[in-house]
Amino acid sequence: MSDAVYDLSLERIALIRRMVVAWDGAEPGAPTVHPAAPYGSLDRDGDIANVTGDDEGAEEEHRSLEDGLAVFVQNAQLKPGRYQYHNGLAKLDPGAVGDVFRDAATGETPDVITFAVTPEHLALIPRLNVGWNAAQGVPHVDPQRPYGEDASYTAAMTRHLAAVAGAAANDDDDSEARLMRLHRELQPALQIFLRYADLGPGAFRRSAAGWQPA
């Protein structure tokens, strides 16, 4: 759903905060909403109804969150720091999507994640190329063009990080590896952002610069 003006309601914010962020491994990869349990349980429509109070219209509300997620990541605010969250992926099928924390040998992932969100993560999150995964029926970040540019994703990251104080000081001979690691860290960083970032309800209008308050 892509209306010119989007109504970010309290109910839609509540659903966004419940989203379970996994990893789409199609190279180079990107965060995605878990297809089987987008709001934490396998009963997607029930999860939506628990928030909206409406037993009907769950599909339409779910579909609207492609734009809702884009509005949220482009406008919400979060301070850098260490955050903790209960990992919804720990109780879900590990074969459905990826998880950057899951141990390849044991198949286990932590029940609780503690992660430091940096200014670099916060500079990249609003740049994520949010769209709709038609095959899985969930909002996601395009894994082939995670920042919406035709250039390599690490080149796009370098441009987006240019204004971040101290980011250039991290450049070294392994800068490409550092960017790849930073990109994968957007799974937990985005999960924290959706849980804790501040944004109130309101109307937002899409422009060439992205979603902005109407």
PDB file of C-alpha atoms in Angstrom:
ATOM      1  CA  MET A   1       0.000   0.000   0.000  1.00  0.00           C
ATOM      2  CA  SER A   2       1.531   3.325  -1.070  1.00  0.00           C
ATOM      3  CA  ASP A   3      -0.718   6.321  -0.467  1.00  0.00           C
ATOM      4  CA  ALA A   4       0.670   9.839  -0.905  1.00  0.00           C
ATOM      5  CA  VAL A   5      -0.166  10.582   2.737  1.00  0.00           C
ATOM      6  CA  TYR A   6       0.227   7.899   5.395  1.00  0.00           C
ATOM      7  CA  ASP A   7      -1.564   7.889   8.756  1.00  0.00           C
ATOM      8  CA  LEU A   8       0.826   6.496  11.360  1.00  0.00           C
ATOM      9  CA  SER A   9      -1.621   5.601  14.100  1.00  0.00           C
ATOM     10  CA  LEU A  10      -0.907   4.445  17.627  1.00  0.00           C
ATOM     11  CA  GLU A  11      -2.017   0.949  16.595  1.00  0.00           C
ATOM     12  CA  ARG A  12       0.419   0.885  13.681  1.00  0.00           C
ATOM     13  CA  ILE A  13       3.249   2.060  15.913  1.00  0.00           C
ATOM     14  CA  ALA A  14       2.366  -0.745  18.344  1.00  0.00           C
ATOM     15  CA  LEU A  15       2.541  -3.316  15.539  1.00  0.00           C
ATOM     16  CA  ILE A  16       5.870  -1.947  14.326  1.00  0.00           C
ATOM     17  CA  ARG A  17       7.263  -2.265  17.841  1.00  0.00           C
ATOM     18  CA  ARG A  18       6.210  -5.930  17.874  1.00  0.00           C
ATOM     19  CA  MET A  19       7.911  -6.785  14.562  1.00  0.00           C
ATOM     20  CA  VAL A  20      10.485  -9.576  14.727  1.00  0.00           C
ATOM     21  CA  VAL A  21      13.562  -8.638  12.683  1.00  0.00           C
ATOM     22  CA  ALA A  22      15.464 -11.487  11.000  1.00  0.00           C
ATOM     23  CA  TRP A  23      18.065 -11.637   8.232  1.00  0.00           C
ATOM     24  CA  ASP A  24      17.427 -12.192   4.515  1.00  0.00           C
ATOM     25  CA  GLY A  25      20.511 -13.993   3.282  1.00  0.00           C
ATOM     26  CA  ALA A  26      20.129 -13.195  -0.427  1.00  0.00           C
ATOM     27  CA  GLU A  27      23.453 -11.477  -1.146  1.00  0.00           C
ATOM     28  CA  PRO A  28      24.485  -9.080   0.133  1.00  0.00           C
ATOM     29  CA  GLY A  29      21.634  -9.585   2.594  1.00  0.00           C
ATOM     30  CA  ALA A  30      19.513  -7.249   4.686  1.00  0.00           C
ATOM     31  CA  PRO A  31      17.123  -7.146   7.639  1.00  0.00           C
ATOM     32  CA  THR A  32      13.642  -8.518   7.040  1.00  0.00           C
ATOM     33  CA  VAL A  33      10.495  -9.023   9.080  1.00  0.00           C
ATOM     34  CA  HIS A  34      10.062 -12.699   9.977  1.00  0.00           C
ATOM     35  CA  PRO A  35       7.597 -14.115   7.420  1.00  0.00           C
ATOM     36  CA  ALA A  36       5.957 -16.714   9.656  1.00  0.00           C
ATOM     37  CA  ALA A  37       5.736 -14.614  12.819  1.00  0.00           C
ATOM     38  CA  PRO A  38       5.951 -10.938  11.863  1.00  0.00           C
ATOM     39  CA  TYR A  39       4.547  -9.766  15.214  1.00  0.00           C
ATOM     40  CA  GLY A  40       5.996 -12.454  17.469  1.00  0.00           C
ATOM     41  CA  SER A  41       3.661 -15.437  17.152  1.00  0.00           C
ATOM     42  CA  LEU A  42       2.556 -17.736  14.351  1.00  0.00           C
ATOM     43  CA  ASP A  43      -0.955 -16.226  14.519  1.00  0.00           C
ATOM     44  CA  ARG A  44      -0.357 -13.103  12.474  1.00  0.00           C
ATOM     45  CA  ASP A  45      -3.985 -12.033  12.198  1.00  0.00           C
ATOM     46  CA  GLY A  46      -4.577 -12.704  15.889  1.00  0.00           C
ATOM     47  CA  ASP A  47      -1.573 -10.572  16.796  1.00  0.00           C
ATOM     48  CA  ILE A  48      -2.947  -7.731  14.665  1.00  0.00           C
ATOM     49  CA  ALA A  49      -6.447  -8.043  16.133  1.00  0.00           C
ATOM     50  CA  ASN A  50      -5.023  -7.936  19.665  1.00  0.00           C
ATOM     51  CA  VAL A  51      -3.593  -4.508  18.842  1.00  0.00           C
ATOM     52  CA  THR A  52      -6.326  -3.026  16.648  1.00  0.00           C
ATOM     53  CA  GLY A  53      -9.338  -4.630  18.319  1.00  0.00           C
ATOM     54  CA  ASP A  54     -10.647  -5.515  14.856  1.00  0.00           C
ATOM     55  CA  ASP A  55     -11.069  -9.161  13.853  1.00  0.00           C
ATOM     56  CA  GLU A  56     -11.414  -8.109  10.216  1.00  0.00           C
ATOM     57  CA  GLY A  57      -9.088  -6.136   8.020  1.00  0.00           C
ATOM     58  CA  ALA A  58      -5.901  -7.783   9.310  1.00  0.00           C
ATOM     59  CA  GLU A  59      -4.510  -8.334   5.811  1.00  0.00           C
ATOM     60  CA  GLU A  60      -5.014  -4.703   4.829  1.00  0.00           C
ATOM     61  CA  GLU A  61      -3.461  -3.466   8.065  1.00  0.00           C
ATOM     62  CA  HIS A  62      -0.494  -5.788   7.660  1.00  0.00           C
ATOM     63  CA  ARG A  63       0.024  -4.685   4.057  1.00  0.00           C
ATOM     64  CA  SER A  64      -0.055  -1.031   5.094  1.00  0.00           C
ATOM     65  CA  LEU A  65       3.022  -1.529   7.233  1.00  0.00           C
ATOM     66  CA  GLU A  66       5.342  -1.498   4.239  1.00  0.00           C
ATOM     67  CA  ASP A  67       4.859   2.271   4.263  1.00  0.00           C
ATOM     68  CA  GLY A  68       4.541   2.303   8.049  1.00  0.00           C
ATOM     69  CA  LEU A  69       7.960   0.732   8.494  1.00  0.00           C
ATOM     70  CA  ALA A  70       9.512   3.191   6.029  1.00  0.00           C
ATOM     71  CA  VAL A  71       7.910   6.130   7.856  1.00  0.00           C
ATOM     72  CA  PHE A  72       9.187   4.849  11.180  1.00  0.00           C
ATOM     73  CA  VAL A  73      12.808   4.219  10.190  1.00  0.00           C
ATOM     74  CA  GLN A  74      13.036   7.591   8.437  1.00  0.00           C
ATOM     75  CA  ASN A  75      11.530   9.677  11.239  1.00  0.00           C
ATOM     76  CA  ALA A  76      11.928   8.012  14.639  1.00  0.00           C
ATOM     77  CA  GLN A  77      14.779   9.030  16.940  1.00  0.00           C
ATOM     78  CA  LEU A  78      17.011   6.892  19.133  1.00  0.00           C
ATOM     79  CA  LYS A  79      20.068   7.735  21.204  1.00  0.00           C
ATOM     80  CA  PRO A  80      23.234   5.654  20.810  1.00  0.00           C
ATOM     81  CA  GLY A  81      23.879   3.253  23.663  1.00  0.00           C
ATOM     82  CA  ARG A  82      23.640  -0.308  24.918  1.00  0.00           C
ATOM     83  CA  TYR A  83      20.196  -1.886  24.737  1.00  0.00           C
ATOM     84  CA  GLN A  84      18.766  -5.270  25.618  1.00  0.00           C
ATOM     85  CA  TYR A  85      15.834  -7.158  24.134  1.00  0.00           C
ATOM     86  CA  HIS A  86      14.237 -10.582  24.253  1.00  0.00           C
ATOM     87  CA  ASN A  87      15.122 -12.366  21.031  1.00  0.00           C
ATOM     88  CA  GLY A  88      11.921 -13.438  19.285  1.00  0.00           C
ATOM     89  CA  LEU A  89      13.946 -15.568  16.861  1.00  0.00           C
ATOM     90  CA  ALA A  90      14.970 -17.963  19.646  1.00  0.00           C
ATOM     91  CA  LYS A  91      11.554 -19.660  19.611  1.00  0.00           C
ATOM     92  CA  LEU A  92      10.991 -19.606  15.836  1.00  0.00           C
ATOM     93  CA  ASP A  93      11.935 -22.000  13.035  1.00  0.00           C
ATOM     94  CA  PRO A  94      15.610 -21.356  12.223  1.00  0.00           C
ATOM     95  CA  GLY A  95      15.105 -22.520   8.639  1.00  0.00           C
ATOM     96  CA  ALA A  96      12.649 -19.821   7.623  1.00  0.00           C
ATOM     97  CA  VAL A  97      15.095 -16.895   7.554  1.00  0.00           C
ATOM     98  CA  GLY A  98      18.580 -16.066   8.777  1.00  0.00           C
ATOM     99  CA  ASP A  99      19.739 -14.773  12.140  1.00  0.00           C
ATOM    100  CA  VAL A 100      23.169 -13.185  12.521  1.00  0.00           C
ATOM    101  CA  PHE A 101      23.408 -14.459  16.108  1.00  0.00           C
ATOM    102  CA  ARG A 102      22.505 -18.109  15.437  1.00  0.00           C
ATOM    103  CA  ASP A 103      25.373 -20.527  15.941  1.00  0.00           C
ATOM    104  CA  ALA A 104      25.913 -22.498  12.721  1.00  0.00           C
ATOM    105  CA  ALA A 105      27.090 -25.603  14.590  1.00  0.00           C
ATOM    106  CA  THR A 106      24.438 -25.824  17.319  1.00  0.00           C
ATOM    107  CA  GLY A 107      21.555 -23.957  15.675  1.00  0.00           C
ATOM    108  CA  GLU A 108      21.059 -22.001  18.892  1.00  0.00           C
ATOM    109  CA  THR A 109      20.552 -18.256  19.263  1.00  0.00           C
ATOM    110  CA  PRO A 110      20.491 -16.274  22.548  1.00  0.00           C
ATOM    111  CA  ASP A 111      17.185 -15.696  24.314  1.00  0.00           C
ATOM    112  CA  VAL A 112      18.317 -12.197  25.291  1.00  0.00           C
ATOM    113  CA  ILE A 113      20.454  -9.894  23.149  1.00  0.00           C
ATOM    114  CA  THR A 114      22.536  -7.036  24.546  1.00  0.00           C
ATOM    115  CA  PHE A 115      23.871  -4.813  21.782  1.00  0.00           C
ATOM    116  CA  ALA A 116      25.487  -1.384  21.478  1.00  0.00           C
ATOM    117  CA  VAL A 117      23.802   0.842  18.905  1.00  0.00           C
ATOM    118  CA  THR A 118      26.305   3.352  17.527  1.00  0.00           C
ATOM    119  CA  PRO A 119      25.951   6.624  15.607  1.00  0.00           C
ATOM    120  CA  GLU A 120      26.980   4.655  12.519  1.00  0.00           C
ATOM    121  CA  HIS A 121      24.041   2.285  12.870  1.00  0.00           C
ATOM    122  CA  LEU A 122      21.730   5.251  13.410  1.00  0.00           C
ATOM    123  CA  ALA A 123      23.046   6.976  10.280  1.00  0.00           C
ATOM    124  CA  LEU A 124      22.342   3.886   8.170  1.00  0.00           C
ATOM    125  CA  ILE A 125      18.894   2.887   9.452  1.00  0.00           C
ATOM    126  CA  PRO A 126      17.023   5.844   7.863  1.00  0.00           C
ATOM    127  CA  ARG A 127      18.713   5.005   4.552  1.00  0.00           C
ATOM    128  CA  LEU A 128      17.437   1.431   4.415  1.00  0.00           C
ATOM    129  CA  ASN A 129      15.518   0.606   1.249  1.00  0.00           C
ATOM    130  CA  VAL A 130      12.259  -0.617   2.768  1.00  0.00           C
ATOM    131  CA  GLY A 131       9.847  -2.429   0.472  1.00  0.00           C
ATOM    132  CA  TRP A 132       7.555  -5.426   0.265  1.00  0.00           C
ATOM    133  CA  ASN A 133       8.657  -9.054  -0.036  1.00  0.00           C
ATOM    134  CA  ALA A 134       5.856 -10.376  -2.232  1.00  0.00           C
ATOM    135  CA  ALA A 135       7.040 -13.976  -1.987  1.00  0.00           C
ATOM    136  CA  GLN A 136       6.909 -14.009   1.820  1.00  0.00           C
ATOM    137  CA  GLY A 137       4.259 -11.356   2.381  1.00  0.00           C
ATOM    138  CA  VAL A 138       6.159  -9.092   4.775  1.00  0.00           C
ATOM    139  CA  PRO A 139       7.941  -5.735   4.769  1.00  0.00           C
ATOM    140  CA  HIS A 140      11.675  -6.078   4.257  1.00  0.00           C
ATOM    141  CA  VAL A 141      14.819  -4.266   3.215  1.00  0.00           C
ATOM    142  CA  ASP A 142      15.760  -5.094  -0.373  1.00  0.00           C
ATOM    143  CA  PRO A 143      18.669  -7.549   0.063  1.00  0.00           C
ATOM    144  CA  GLN A 144      20.166  -6.763  -3.343  1.00  0.00           C
ATOM    145  CA  ARG A 145      19.954  -2.974  -2.957  1.00  0.00           C
ATOM    146  CA  PRO A 146      19.759  -2.439   0.813  1.00  0.00           C
ATOM    147  CA  TYR A 147      20.372   1.309   0.538  1.00  0.00           C
ATOM    148  CA  GLY A 148      18.421   1.803  -2.686  1.00  0.00           C
ATOM    149  CA  GLU A 149      21.424   2.543  -4.909  1.00  0.00           C
ATOM    150  CA  ASP A 150      22.860   0.737  -7.899  1.00  0.00           C
ATOM    151  CA  ALA A 151      26.430   1.140  -6.616  1.00  0.00           C
ATOM    152  CA  SER A 152      27.869  -1.463  -4.257  1.00  0.00           C
ATOM    153  CA  TYR A 153      26.236  -1.420  -0.854  1.00  0.00           C
ATOM    154  CA  THR A 154      29.548  -0.735   0.879  1.00  0.00           C
ATOM    155  CA  ALA A 155      30.112   2.305  -1.361  1.00  0.00           C
ATOM    156  CA  ALA A 156      26.632   3.539  -0.417  1.00  0.00           C
ATOM    157  CA  MET A 157      27.427   2.982   3.251  1.00  0.00           C
ATOM    158  CA  THR A 158      30.639   4.974   2.941  1.00  0.00           C
ATOM    159  CA  ARG A 159      28.686   7.953   1.559  1.00  0.00           C
ATOM    160  CA  HIS A 160      26.028   7.761   4.259  1.00  0.00           C
ATOM    161  CA  LEU A 161      28.654   7.524   6.997  1.00  0.00           C
ATOM    162  CA  ALA A 162      30.780  10.424   5.725  1.00  0.00           C
ATOM    163  CA  ALA A 163      29.151  12.927   8.087  1.00  0.00           C
ATOM    164  CA  VAL A 164      29.281  10.696  11.174  1.00  0.00           C
ATOM    165  CA  ALA A 165      31.848  12.017  13.641  1.00  0.00           C
ATOM    166  CA  GLY A 166      34.587   9.474  14.189  1.00  0.00           C
ATOM    167  CA  ALA A 167      33.477   7.109  11.442  1.00  0.00           C
ATOM    168  CA  ALA A 168      36.450   7.949   9.249  1.00  0.00           C
ATOM    169  CA  ALA A 169      38.790   7.186  12.141  1.00  0.00           C
ATOM    170  CA  ASN A 170      37.677   3.569  11.907  1.00  0.00           C
ATOM    171  CA  ASP A 171      38.906   3.252   8.321  1.00  0.00           C
ATOM    172  CA  ASP A 172      41.890   0.976   7.864  1.00  0.00           C
ATOM    173  CA  ASP A 173      43.135  -1.709   5.504  1.00  0.00           C
ATOM    174  CA  ASP A 174      40.155  -3.838   6.505  1.00  0.00           C
ATOM    175  CA  SER A 175      37.554  -1.117   5.973  1.00  0.00           C
ATOM    176  CA  GLU A 176      35.563  -3.303   3.541  1.00  0.00           C
ATOM    177  CA  ALA A 177      35.324  -6.057   6.161  1.00  0.00           C
ATOM    178  CA  ARG A 178      34.303  -3.474   8.768  1.00  0.00           C
ATOM    179  CA  LEU A 179      31.501  -2.203   6.532  1.00  0.00           C
ATOM    180  CA  MET A 180      30.296  -5.738   5.871  1.00  0.00           C
ATOM    181  CA  ARG A 181      30.194  -6.407   9.608  1.00  0.00           C
ATOM    182  CA  LEU A 182      28.439  -3.107  10.263  1.00  0.00           C
ATOM    183  CA  HIS A 183      25.822  -3.957   7.638  1.00  0.00           C
ATOM    184  CA  ARG A 184      25.063  -7.325   9.275  1.00  0.00           C
ATOM    185  CA  GLU A 185      24.788  -5.599  12.634  1.00  0.00           C
ATOM    186  CA  LEU A 186      21.740  -3.781  11.312  1.00  0.00           C
ATOM    187  CA  GLN A 187      19.637  -6.817  12.212  1.00  0.00           C
ATOM    188  CA  PRO A 188      19.954  -6.226  15.979  1.00  0.00           C
ATOM    189  CA  ALA A 189      20.290  -2.461  15.535  1.00  0.00           C
ATOM    190  CA  LEU A 190      17.003  -2.297  13.612  1.00  0.00           C
ATOM    191  CA  GLN A 191      15.278  -4.583  16.122  1.00  0.00           C
ATOM    192  CA  ILE A 192      16.314  -2.233  18.927  1.00  0.00           C
ATOM    193  CA  PHE A 193      15.315   0.803  16.875  1.00  0.00           C
ATOM    194  CA  LEU A 194      11.795  -0.555  16.329  1.00  0.00           C
ATOM    195  CA  ARG A 195      11.420  -1.385  20.023  1.00  0.00           C
ATOM    196  CA  TYR A 196      12.836   1.773  21.566  1.00  0.00           C
ATOM    197  CA  ALA A 197      13.000   4.691  19.110  1.00  0.00           C
ATOM    198  CA  ASP A 198      10.674   7.636  19.745  1.00  0.00           C
ATOM    199  CA  LEU A 199       7.978   8.621  17.255  1.00  0.00           C
ATOM    200  CA  GLY A 200       4.427   9.743  17.856  1.00  0.00           C
ATOM    201  CA  PRO A 201       1.373   9.234  15.647  1.00  0.00           C
ATOM    202  CA  GLY A 202       0.662  11.611  12.793  1.00  0.00           C
ATOM    203  CA  ALA A 203       0.313  12.095   9.067  1.00  0.00           C
ATOM    204  CA  PHE A 204       3.354  11.736   6.832  1.00  0.00           C
ATOM    205  CA  ARG A 205       3.769  12.704   3.203  1.00  0.00           C
ATOM    206  CA  ARG A 206       6.118  11.020   0.766  1.00  0.00           C
ATOM    207  CA  SER A 207       8.433  13.250  -1.278  1.00  0.00           C
ATOM    208  CA  ALA A 208      11.597  12.791  -3.288  1.00  0.00           C
ATOM    209  CA  ALA A 209      13.485  13.082   0.003  1.00  0.00           C
ATOM    210  CA  GLY A 210      11.441  10.325   1.648  1.00  0.00           C
ATOM    211  CA  TRP A 211       8.655  10.346   4.238  1.00  0.00           C
ATOM    212  CA  GLN A 212       8.240  13.589   6.161  1.00  0.00           C
ATOM    213  CA  PRO A 213       5.592  14.961   8.551  1.00  0.00           C
ATOM    214  CA  ALA A 214       2.674  16.276   6.537  1.00  0.00           C
TER     215      ALA A 214
END
